[in-house]
Amino acid sequence: TQLLEQSPQFLSIQEGENLTVYCNSSSVFSSLQWYRQEPGEGPVLLVTVVTGGEVKKLKRLTFQFGDARKDSSLHITAAQPGDTGLYLCAGAKGNTPLVFGKGTRLSVIA
Amino acid sequence: GAGVSQSPSNKVTEKGKDVELRCDPISGHTALYWYRQSLGQGLEFLIYFQGNSAPDKSGLPSDRFSAERTGGSVSTLTIQRTQQEDSAVYLCASSFDGTNSYEQYFGPGTRLTVT
């Protein structure tokens, strides 16, 4: 059973376009993390959201945690080729190991 | 300071052989995690060490997989009698402690290919 569903699985867009990727679950999480992974490297944490309804911004990236703490979204404004990578969400329940989604593979074409 | 390092970066082995993968966590981090990432899949949790506590082995897929952490630092993941389905990238991560409040820092992974 995949606790965290990410969509879309693949996304290819032109530089300058906006995009949103989603991370959905039927489970409630105490917090949710977003990571970006580039080829040949491990994932790097982008943000942690903790409070239902919370919105965090990181330059052109906007992260939102759902009110019920079951889902999250990542919106990128004016995508750049440097945004290319695999975006993973991971949910935390107490101190049990993080549960990762399968990721959204983003390709931004110049 | 130095990040999480893993060795080897790539390993090709024949089916049935044993392999050992090594992880050097960030100094001072008490929590250490092993994950497996197969093509097109997310990260699959394997095992978690926290300080001197008994490890959480709930993610190990079979008894061919084992891991140890010596002296609360370096960890080795051992896969015995490797199978082709073991082919994947094995990622190690460490964090300041085992609570999910702290960021996990990942190594670059070991790409294992079983032929």
Coordinates of N, CA and C in Angstrom, one line a residue:
Chain A
T1 N 0.8 -1.2 0.0 CA 0.0 0.0 0.0 C 0.9 1.2 0.0
Q2 N 0.6 2.1 -1.0 CA 1.4 3.3 -1.1 C 0.7 4.4 -0.3
L3 N 1.2 4.8 0.8 CA 0.6 5.8 1.7 C 0.5 7.2 1.1
L4 N 1.6 7.5 0.3 CA 1.6 8.8 -0.3 C 1.6 8.7 -1.8
E5 N 0.7 9.3 -2.4 CA 0.5 9.3 -3.9 C 1.0 10.7 -4.4
Q6 N 1.9 10.6 -5.3 CA 2.4 11.9 -5.9 C 1.9 11.9 -7.4
S7 N 1.5 13.2 -7.8 CA 1.1 13.4 -9.2 C 1.5 14.7 -9.7
P8 N 1.8 14.9 -11.0 CA 1.9 13.8 -11.9 C 3.2 13.0 -11.7
Q9 N 3.4 11.9 -12.3 CA 4.6 11.1 -12.1 C 5.7 11.7 -12.9
F10 N 5.4 12.2 -14.1 CA 6.3 12.9 -15.0 C 5.8 14.2 -15.4
L11 N 6.6 15.2 -15.6 CA 6.2 16.5 -16.1 C 7.3 17.2 -16.9
S12 N 7.0 17.6 -18.1 CA 8.0 18.2 -18.9 C 7.4 19.6 -19.4
I13 N 8.1 20.6 -19.0 CA 7.5 22.0 -19.3 C 8.6 22.9 -19.9
Q14 N 8.2 24.0 -20.5 CA 9.1 25.0 -21.0 C 9.6 25.9 -19.9
E15 N 10.8 26.4 -20.1 CA 11.3 27.4 -19.1 C 10.3 28.6 -19.1
G16 N 10.0 29.1 -17.8 CA 9.1 30.2 -17.7 C 7.7 29.8 -17.3
E17 N 7.3 28.6 -17.5 CA 6.0 28.1 -17.2 C 5.9 27.9 -15.7
N18 N 4.6 27.9 -15.2 CA 4.3 27.6 -13.8 C 3.8 26.1 -13.8
L19 N 4.0 25.5 -12.6 CA 3.5 24.1 -12.4 C 3.2 23.9 -11.0
T20 N 2.4 22.8 -10.8 CA 2.0 22.4 -9.4 C 2.1 20.9 -9.4
V21 N 2.7 20.3 -8.4 CA 2.8 18.9 -8.2 C 2.1 18.6 -6.8
Y22 N 1.5 17.4 -6.7 CA 0.7 17.1 -5.6 C 1.2 15.9 -4.9
C23 N 0.9 15.9 -3.6 CA 1.2 14.7 -2.7 C 0.0 14.5 -1.8
N24 N -0.6 13.3 -2.1 CA -1.9 13.0 -1.4 C -1.9 11.7 -0.6
S25 N -2.7 11.7 0.4 CA -2.8 10.5 1.3 C -4.1 10.5 2.0
S26 N -4.5 9.3 2.4 CA -5.7 9.2 3.2 C -5.3 9.2 4.7
S27 N -4.0 9.3 5.0 CA -3.5 9.3 6.3 C -3.2 10.7 6.8
V28 N -3.3 10.9 8.1 CA -2.9 12.2 8.6 C -1.4 12.1 9.1
F29 N -0.6 13.1 8.7 CA 0.8 13.2 9.1 C 1.0 14.3 10.1
S30 N 2.0 14.1 10.9 CA 2.4 15.1 11.9 C 3.2 16.2 11.2
S31 N 3.9 15.9 10.1 CA 4.6 16.8 9.3 C 4.9 16.2 7.9
L32 N 5.2 17.1 7.0 CA 5.5 16.6 5.7 C 6.7 17.3 5.1
Q33 N 7.6 16.6 4.5 CA 8.8 17.2 3.9 C 8.8 17.0 2.4
W34 N 9.4 18.0 1.8 CA 9.6 17.9 0.3 C 11.2 17.9 0.1
Y35 N 11.6 17.0 -0.8 CA 13.0 16.8 -1.1 C 13.1 17.0 -2.7
R36 N 14.3 17.4 -3.1 CA 14.6 17.4 -4.5 C 15.9 16.5 -4.7
Q37 N 15.8 15.6 -5.7 CA 16.9 14.7 -5.9 C 17.4 14.9 -7.4
E38 N 18.7 15.1 -7.5 CA 19.3 15.2 -8.9 C 20.0 13.9 -9.2
P39 N 20.2 13.6 -10.5 CA 20.8 12.3 -10.8 C 22.2 12.1 -10.1
G40 N 22.3 10.9 -9.6 CA 23.6 10.5 -9.0 C 23.8 11.1 -7.6
E41 N 22.8 11.7 -7.1 CA 22.9 12.3 -5.7 C 21.8 11.8 -4.9
G42 N 21.9 12.1 -3.5 CA 20.8 11.8 -2.6 C 19.9 12.9 -2.6
P43 N 18.7 12.7 -2.1 CA 17.7 13.8 -1.9 C 18.2 14.8 -1.0
V44 N 17.8 16.1 -1.3 CA 18.1 17.2 -0.4 C 16.8 17.9 0.1
L45 N 16.7 18.1 1.4 CA 15.5 18.6 1.9 C 15.3 20.1 1.4
L46 N 14.0 20.4 1.0 CA 13.6 21.7 0.6 C 12.9 22.4 1.7
V47 N 11.9 21.7 2.3 CA 11.1 22.4 3.3 C 10.4 21.3 4.2
T48 N 10.0 21.7 5.4 CA 9.2 20.9 6.2 C 8.0 21.7 6.6
V49 N 6.8 21.1 6.4 CA 5.5 21.8 6.8 C 4.9 21.0 7.9
V50 N 4.4 21.7 8.9 CA 4.0 21.1 10.2 C 2.5 21.4 10.5
T51 N 2.1 22.6 10.2 CA 0.7 23.0 10.7 C -0.2 22.9 9.5
G52 N -1.4 22.4 9.8 CA -2.5 22.3 8.7 C -2.8 23.7 8.1
G53 N -2.8 23.8 6.8 CA -3.0 25.1 6.1 C -1.7 25.9 6.0
E54 N -0.6 25.4 6.5 CA 0.6 26.2 6.4 C 1.1 26.4 5.0
V55 N 1.6 27.6 4.7 CA 2.2 27.9 3.4 C 3.6 28.4 3.6
K56 N 4.6 27.8 2.9 CA 5.9 28.2 3.0 C 6.4 28.6 1.6
K57 N 7.2 29.6 1.5 CA 7.8 30.0 0.3 C 9.3 29.9 0.3
L58 N 9.9 29.4 -0.8 CA 11.3 29.3 -0.9 C 11.6 29.8 -2.3
K59 N 11.9 31.1 -2.4 CA 12.1 31.8 -3.7 C 10.9 31.6 -4.6
R60 N 11.1 30.9 -5.7 CA 10.0 30.6 -6.6 C 9.1 29.4 -6.3
L61 N 9.4 28.8 -5.2 CA 8.7 27.6 -4.8 C 7.8 27.9 -3.6
T62 N 6.5 27.4 -3.8 CA 5.5 27.6 -2.7 C 5.0 26.3 -2.3
F63 N 5.1 26.0 -1.0 CA 4.6 24.7 -0.5 C 3.4 25.0 0.4
Q64 N 2.4 24.1 0.3 CA 1.2 24.2 1.1 C 0.9 22.8 1.7
F65 N 0.6 22.9 3.0 CA 0.1 21.7 3.7 C -1.4 21.8 3.8
G66 N -2.1 20.7 3.5 CA -3.5 20.7 3.6 C -4.1 21.0 5.0
D67 N -5.3 21.5 5.1 CA -5.8 21.8 6.4 C -5.9 20.6 7.3
A68 N -6.2 19.4 6.7 CA -6.4 18.2 7.4 C -5.0 17.4 7.6
R69 N -4.0 18.0 7.1 CA -2.6 17.4 7.1 C -2.6 16.0 6.5
K70 N -3.3 15.9 5.4 CA -3.3 14.7 4.6 C -2.7 14.9 3.2
D71 N -2.5 16.1 2.8 CA -2.0 16.3 1.5 C -1.2 17.6 1.4
S72 N -0.4 17.7 0.4 CA 0.5 18.9 0.2 C 0.6 19.2 -1.3
S73 N 1.0 20.4 -1.6 CA 1.3 20.8 -3.0 C 2.6 21.6 -3.0
L74 N 3.2 21.5 -4.2 CA 4.4 22.3 -4.4 C 4.1 23.1 -5.7
H75 N 4.2 24.4 -5.7 CA 4.0 25.2 -6.9 C 5.3 25.9 -7.2
I76 N 5.7 25.8 -8.5 CA 6.9 26.5 -8.9 C 6.5 27.6 -9.9
T77 N 6.9 28.8 -9.7 CA 6.6 29.9 -10.6 C 7.8 30.1 -11.5
A78 N 7.5 30.3 -12.8 CA 8.5 30.6 -13.8 C 9.7 29.7 -13.7
A79 N 9.4 28.4 -14.0 CA 10.4 27.3 -13.8 C 11.6 27.6 -14.7
Q80 N 12.7 27.2 -14.1 CA 14.1 27.3 -14.7 C 14.6 25.9 -14.9
P81 N 15.6 25.8 -15.9 CA 16.2 24.5 -16.1 C 16.8 23.9 -14.9
G82 N 17.3 24.8 -14.0 CA 17.9 24.3 -12.7 C 16.9 23.7 -11.8
D83 N 15.6 23.8 -12.1 CA 14.6 23.2 -11.2 C 14.4 21.7 -11.6
T84 N 15.0 21.3 -12.7 CA 14.9 19.9 -13.1 C 15.3 18.9 -12.1
G85 N 14.6 17.9 -11.8 CA 15.0 16.9 -10.8 C 13.8 16.1 -10.4
L86 N 14.0 15.2 -9.5 CA 12.9 14.3 -8.9 C 12.5 15.0 -7.6
Y87 N 11.2 15.3 -7.5 CA 10.7 15.9 -6.3 C 9.9 14.8 -5.5
L88 N 10.3 14.7 -4.3 CA 9.8 13.6 -3.4 C 9.1 14.3 -2.2
C89 N 8.0 13.8 -1.8 CA 7.4 14.2 -0.6 C 7.5 13.0 0.4
A90 N 7.6 13.4 1.7 CA 7.8 12.3 2.7 C 6.9 12.8 3.9
G91 N 6.2 11.8 4.4 CA 5.3 12.1 5.6 C 5.8 11.5 6.9
A92 N 5.7 12.2 7.9 CA 6.1 11.8 9.2 C 4.9 11.5 10.1
K93 N 5.0 10.4 10.8 CA 4.0 10.1 11.9 C 4.7 9.8 13.1
G94 N 4.7 10.8 14.1 CA 5.5 10.6 15.3 C 6.9 10.3 15.0
N95 N 7.5 9.3 15.6 CA 8.9 9.0 15.4 C 9.1 7.8 14.6
T96 N 8.1 7.3 13.9 CA 8.3 6.2 13.0 C 9.0 6.7 11.7
P97 N 9.7 5.8 11.0 CA 10.4 6.3 9.8 C 9.5 7.0 8.8
L98 N 10.1 8.0 8.1 CA 9.4 8.7 7.1 C 8.9 7.8 6.0
V99 N 7.7 8.2 5.5 CA 7.1 7.4 4.4 C 7.3 8.3 3.1
F100 N 7.9 7.8 2.1 CA 8.2 8.6 0.9 C 7.2 8.2 -0.2
G101 N 6.8 9.2 -1.0 CA 6.1 9.0 -2.2 C 7.1 8.6 -3.3
K102 N 6.5 8.2 -4.5 CA 7.4 7.7 -5.6 C 8.0 8.9 -6.3
G103 N 7.5 10.1 -6.1 CA 8.2 11.3 -6.7 C 7.5 11.7 -8.0
T104 N 7.8 13.0 -8.3 CA 7.5 13.6 -9.6 C 8.7 14.0 -10.3
R105 N 8.9 13.4 -11.5 CA 10.2 13.8 -12.2 C 9.9 14.9 -13.1
L106 N 10.5 16.1 -12.8 CA 10.3 17.3 -13.6 C 11.5 17.6 -14.5
S107 N 11.1 17.9 -15.7 CA 12.1 18.4 -16.7 C 11.7 19.7 -17.2
V108 N 12.6 20.7 -17.1 CA 12.3 22.0 -17.5 C 13.3 22.3 -18.7
I109 N 12.6 22.6 -19.9 CA 13.4 22.7 -21.1 C 13.6 24.2 -21.4
A110 N 14.9 24.5 -21.7 CA 15.2 25.9 -22.0 C 14.7 26.3 -23.4
Chain B
G1 N 31.3 21.3 7.0 CA 31.9 20.0 7.3 C 31.5 18.9 6.3
A2 N 32.1 17.7 6.5 CA 31.8 16.6 5.6 C 30.4 16.2 5.7
G3 N 29.8 15.8 4.5 CA 28.5 15.2 4.5 C 28.5 13.7 4.7
V4 N 27.4 13.1 4.4 CA 27.3 11.6 4.5 C 28.0 11.0 3.3
S5 N 28.9 10.1 3.5 CA 29.6 9.5 2.4 C 29.2 8.0 2.4
Q6 N 29.2 7.4 1.1 CA 28.9 6.0 0.9 C 29.9 5.4 0.0
S7 N 30.2 4.2 0.2 CA 31.1 3.4 -0.7 C 30.7 2.0 -0.8
P8 N 30.9 1.4 -2.0 CA 31.4 2.0 -3.2 C 30.3 2.9 -3.8
S9 N 30.6 3.7 -4.8 CA 29.5 4.4 -5.5 C 28.8 3.5 -6.5
N10 N 29.5 2.6 -7.0 CA 28.9 1.6 -7.9 C 29.4 0.2 -7.6
K11 N 28.5 -0.8 -7.6 CA 28.9 -2.2 -7.4 C 28.2 -3.1 -8.3
V12 N 28.9 -3.9 -9.1 CA 28.4 -4.9 -10.0 C 28.8 -6.2 -9.4
T13 N 27.8 -7.1 -9.2 CA 28.1 -8.4 -8.6 C 27.3 -9.4 -9.3
E14 N 27.7 -10.7 -9.2 CA 27.0 -11.8 -9.8 C 26.0 -12.3 -8.8
K15 N 24.9 -12.8 -9.4 CA 23.8 -13.4 -8.6 C 24.4 -14.4 -7.7
G16 N 24.0 -14.4 -6.4 CA 24.4 -15.4 -5.4 C 25.6 -14.9 -4.6
K17 N 26.3 -13.9 -5.0 CA 27.4 -13.4 -4.2 C 26.9 -12.5 -3.1
D18 N 27.7 -12.3 -2.0 CA 27.4 -11.4 -0.9 C 28.0 -10.0 -1.2
V19 N 27.4 -8.9 -0.8 CA 27.9 -7.6 -0.9 C 27.8 -6.8 0.4
E20 N 28.7 -5.9 0.6 CA 28.7 -5.0 1.7 C 28.8 -3.6 1.2
L21 N 27.8 -2.8 1.8 CA 27.8 -1.4 1.4 C 28.1 -0.6 2.7
R22 N 28.8 0.5 2.5 CA 29.3 1.2 3.7 C 28.7 2.6 3.7
C23 N 28.4 3.1 4.9 CA 27.9 4.5 5.1 C 28.7 5.1 6.2
D24 N 29.2 6.3 6.0 CA 29.8 7.2 7.0 C 28.9 8.4 7.2
P25 N 28.2 8.4 8.4 CA 27.3 9.5 8.6 C 28.0 10.8 9.0
I26 N 27.3 11.8 9.1 CA 27.9 13.1 9.6 C 28.2 13.0 11.1
S27 N 29.4 13.4 11.4 CA 29.9 13.3 12.8 C 28.9 14.0 13.8
G28 N 28.6 13.3 14.8 CA 27.7 13.8 15.8 C 26.2 13.4 15.6
H29 N 25.9 12.9 14.4 CA 24.5 12.5 14.2 C 24.3 11.1 14.8
T30 N 23.2 11.0 15.6 CA 22.9 9.8 16.3 C 22.0 8.8 15.6
A31 N 21.3 9.4 14.6 CA 20.4 8.5 13.8 C 20.9 8.2 12.5
L32 N 20.7 7.0 12.0 CA 21.2 6.6 10.7 C 20.2 5.7 10.1
Y33 N 19.9 5.9 8.8 CA 18.9 5.3 8.0 C 19.4 4.6 6.8
W34 N 18.9 3.5 6.4 CA 19.2 2.9 5.1 C 17.9 2.9 4.3
Y35 N 17.9 3.3 3.0 CA 16.8 3.2 2.1 C 17.2 2.5 0.8
R36 N 16.2 2.0 0.1 CA 16.5 1.4 -1.2 C 15.6 2.2 -2.2
Q37 N 16.2 2.6 -3.3 CA 15.4 3.3 -4.4 C 15.6 2.5 -5.7
S38 N 14.5 1.9 -6.1 CA 14.5 1.2 -7.4 C 14.0 2.1 -8.5
L39 N 14.3 1.8 -9.7 CA 13.9 2.6 -10.8 C 12.4 2.9 -10.8
G40 N 12.1 4.2 -10.9 CA 10.7 4.5 -10.9 C 9.9 4.4 -9.6
Q41 N 10.7 4.1 -8.5 CA 10.1 4.0 -7.2 C 10.6 5.1 -6.3
G42 N 9.8 5.3 -5.2 CA 10.3 6.2 -4.2 C 11.3 5.5 -3.3
L43 N 11.6 6.1 -2.2 CA 12.5 5.5 -1.3 C 11.8 4.5 -0.4
E44 N 12.4 3.3 -0.3 CA 11.8 2.3 0.5 C 12.7 2.2 1.8
F45 N 12.1 2.4 2.9 CA 12.8 2.3 4.2 C 13.3 0.9 4.4
L46 N 14.5 0.7 4.9 CA 15.1 -0.6 5.2 C 15.3 -0.8 6.7
I47 N 16.1 0.1 7.3 CA 16.5 -0.1 8.7 C 16.9 1.3 9.2
Y48 N 16.8 1.4 10.6 CA 17.0 2.7 11.2 C 17.8 2.4 12.6
F49 N 18.9 3.1 12.8 CA 19.6 3.0 14.0 C 19.5 4.4 14.8
Q50 N 19.2 4.3 16.1 CA 19.2 5.5 16.9 C 20.0 5.3 18.1
G51 N 21.1 5.9 18.2 CA 22.0 5.8 19.4 C 22.3 4.4 19.7
N52 N 22.1 4.0 21.0 CA 22.4 2.7 21.4 C 21.2 1.8 21.5
S53 N 20.0 2.3 21.0 CA 18.8 1.5 21.0 C 18.9 0.4 19.9
A54 N 18.0 -0.6 20.1 CA 18.0 -1.7 19.2 C 17.4 -1.1 17.8
P55 N 18.0 -1.5 16.7 CA 17.6 -1.0 15.4 C 16.2 -1.4 15.0
D56 N 15.6 -0.5 14.3 CA 14.3 -0.8 13.7 C 14.5 -1.5 12.4
K57 N 14.3 -2.8 12.3 CA 14.6 -3.6 11.1 C 13.3 -3.9 10.3
S58 N 12.3 -3.1 10.6 CA 11.0 -3.5 10.1 C 10.9 -3.4 8.5
G59 N 11.8 -2.7 7.9 CA 11.8 -2.5 6.5 C 12.6 -3.5 5.7
L60 N 13.4 -4.3 6.4 CA 14.3 -5.2 5.6 C 13.4 -6.2 4.9
P61 N 13.6 -6.4 3.6 CA 12.7 -7.2 2.7 C 12.9 -8.7 2.9
S62 N 14.0 -9.2 3.4 CA 14.2 -10.6 3.7 C 15.4 -10.8 4.6
D63 N 15.5 -12.1 5.1 CA 16.6 -12.3 6.0 C 18.0 -12.4 5.3
R64 N 18.0 -12.1 4.0 CA 19.3 -12.0 3.3 C 19.9 -10.6 3.6
F65 N 19.1 -9.7 4.1 CA 19.6 -8.3 4.4 C 19.9 -8.2 5.9
S66 N 21.0 -7.5 6.2 CA 21.3 -7.2 7.5 C 22.1 -6.0 7.6
A67 N 22.2 -5.3 8.7 CA 23.0 -4.1 8.8 C 23.5 -4.0 10.3
E68 N 24.6 -3.4 10.4 CA 25.2 -3.1 11.7 C 25.8 -1.7 11.7
R69 N 25.9 -1.2 12.9 CA 26.5 0.1 13.1 C 27.4 0.0 14.2
T70 N 28.7 0.2 13.9 CA 29.7 0.0 14.9 C 30.1 1.3 15.6
G71 N 30.2 1.3 16.9 CA 30.6 2.5 17.6 C 29.7 3.7 17.4
G72 N 28.5 3.4 17.1 CA 27.5 4.5 16.9 C 27.9 5.4 15.7
S73 N 28.7 4.9 14.8 CA 29.1 5.8 13.7 C 28.9 5.1 12.3
V74 N 30.0 4.5 11.8 CA 29.9 3.8 10.5 C 28.9 2.7 10.5
S75 N 28.2 2.5 9.4 CA 27.2 1.4 9.2 C 27.6 0.6 8.0
T76 N 27.3 -0.7 8.0 CA 27.5 -1.5 6.9 C 26.2 -2.3 6.6
L77 N 25.7 -2.2 5.4 CA 24.5 -3.0 5.0 C 25.0 -4.2 4.2
T78 N 24.7 -5.4 4.6 CA 25.1 -6.6 3.9 C 23.9 -7.3 3.3
I79 N 24.1 -7.7 2.0 CA 23.1 -8.4 1.3 C 23.8 -9.8 0.9
Q80 N 23.2 -10.8 1.5 CA 23.8 -12.2 1.2 C 23.0 -12.8 0.0
R81 N 23.7 -13.6 -0.7 CA 23.2 -14.4 -1.9 C 22.3 -13.5 -2.7
T82 N 22.9 -12.4 -3.3 CA 22.2 -11.4 -4.0 C 21.4 -12.0 -5.1
Q83 N 20.2 -11.3 -5.4 CA 19.3 -11.7 -6.4 C 19.2 -10.5 -7.4
Q84 N 18.7 -10.7 -8.6 CA 18.6 -9.6 -9.6 C 17.7 -8.5 -9.1
E85 N 16.6 -8.9 -8.3 CA 15.7 -7.9 -7.8 C 16.3 -7.0 -6.7
D86 N 17.5 -7.4 -6.3 CA 18.2 -6.5 -5.3 C 18.8 -5.3 -6.0
S87 N 18.9 -5.3 -7.3 CA 19.5 -4.2 -8.1 C 18.7 -2.9 -7.8
A88 N 19.4 -1.9 -7.3 CA 18.8 -0.6 -6.9 C 19.9 0.3 -6.5
V89 N 19.5 1.5 -6.1 CA 20.4 2.5 -5.5 C 20.1 2.4 -4.0
Y90 N 21.1 2.2 -3.2 CA 21.0 2.1 -1.7 C 21.5 3.4 -1.1
L91 N 20.6 4.1 -0.5 CA 20.9 5.4 0.1 C 20.9 5.3 1.6
C92 N 21.9 6.0 2.2 CA 22.1 6.1 3.6 C 21.8 7.6 4.0
A93 N 21.2 7.8 5.1 CA 20.9 9.2 5.6 C 21.2 9.2 7.1
S94 N 21.6 10.4 7.6 CA 21.8 10.5 9.0 C 21.1 11.8 9.4
S95 N 20.7 11.9 10.7 CA 20.1 13.1 11.3 C 20.6 13.3 12.7
F96 N 20.4 14.5 13.2 CA 20.9 14.8 14.5 C 20.4 13.9 15.6
D97 N 19.1 13.6 15.5 CA 18.5 12.6 16.3 C 17.4 11.9 15.5
G98 N 16.7 11.0 16.2 CA 15.8 10.2 15.4 C 14.4 10.8 15.3
T99 N 14.2 12.0 15.8 CA 12.8 12.6 15.7 C 12.7 13.2 14.3
N100 N 11.5 13.2 13.8 CA 11.3 13.7 12.5 C 11.4 15.2 12.4
S101 N 11.7 15.9 13.5 CA 11.9 17.3 13.5 C 13.2 17.7 12.8
Y102 N 14.1 16.7 12.8 CA 15.4 17.1 12.2 C 15.5 16.6 10.8
E103 N 16.2 17.4 10.0 CA 16.5 17.0 8.6 C 17.3 15.8 8.5
Q104 N 17.0 14.9 7.5 CA 17.8 13.8 7.2 C 18.7 14.3 6.1
Y105 N 20.0 14.0 6.2 CA 21.0 14.3 5.2 C 21.4 13.0 4.5
F106 N 21.3 13.0 3.2 CA 21.5 11.8 2.5 C 22.9 11.8 1.8
G107 N 23.4 10.6 1.7 CA 24.6 10.3 0.9 C 24.3 10.2 -0.5
P108 N 25.3 10.1 -1.4 CA 25.0 10.0 -2.8 C 24.5 8.6 -3.3
G109 N 24.6 7.6 -2.4 CA 24.1 6.3 -2.7 C 25.1 5.4 -3.3
T110 N 24.8 4.1 -3.2 CA 25.6 3.1 -3.9 C 24.6 2.4 -4.9
R111 N 25.0 2.4 -6.2 CA 24.2 1.8 -7.2 C 24.7 0.3 -7.3
L112 N 23.8 -0.6 -7.0 CA 24.1 -2.0 -7.0 C 23.4 -2.6 -8.2
T113 N 24.2 -3.4 -9.0 CA 23.7 -4.1 -10.1 C 24.1 -5.6 -9.9
V114 N 23.0 -6.4 -9.9 CA 23.2 -7.8 -9.8 C 23.0 -8.5 -11.2
T115 N 24.0 -9.1 -11.7 CA 23.9 -9.7 -13.0 C 23.6 -11.2 -13.0

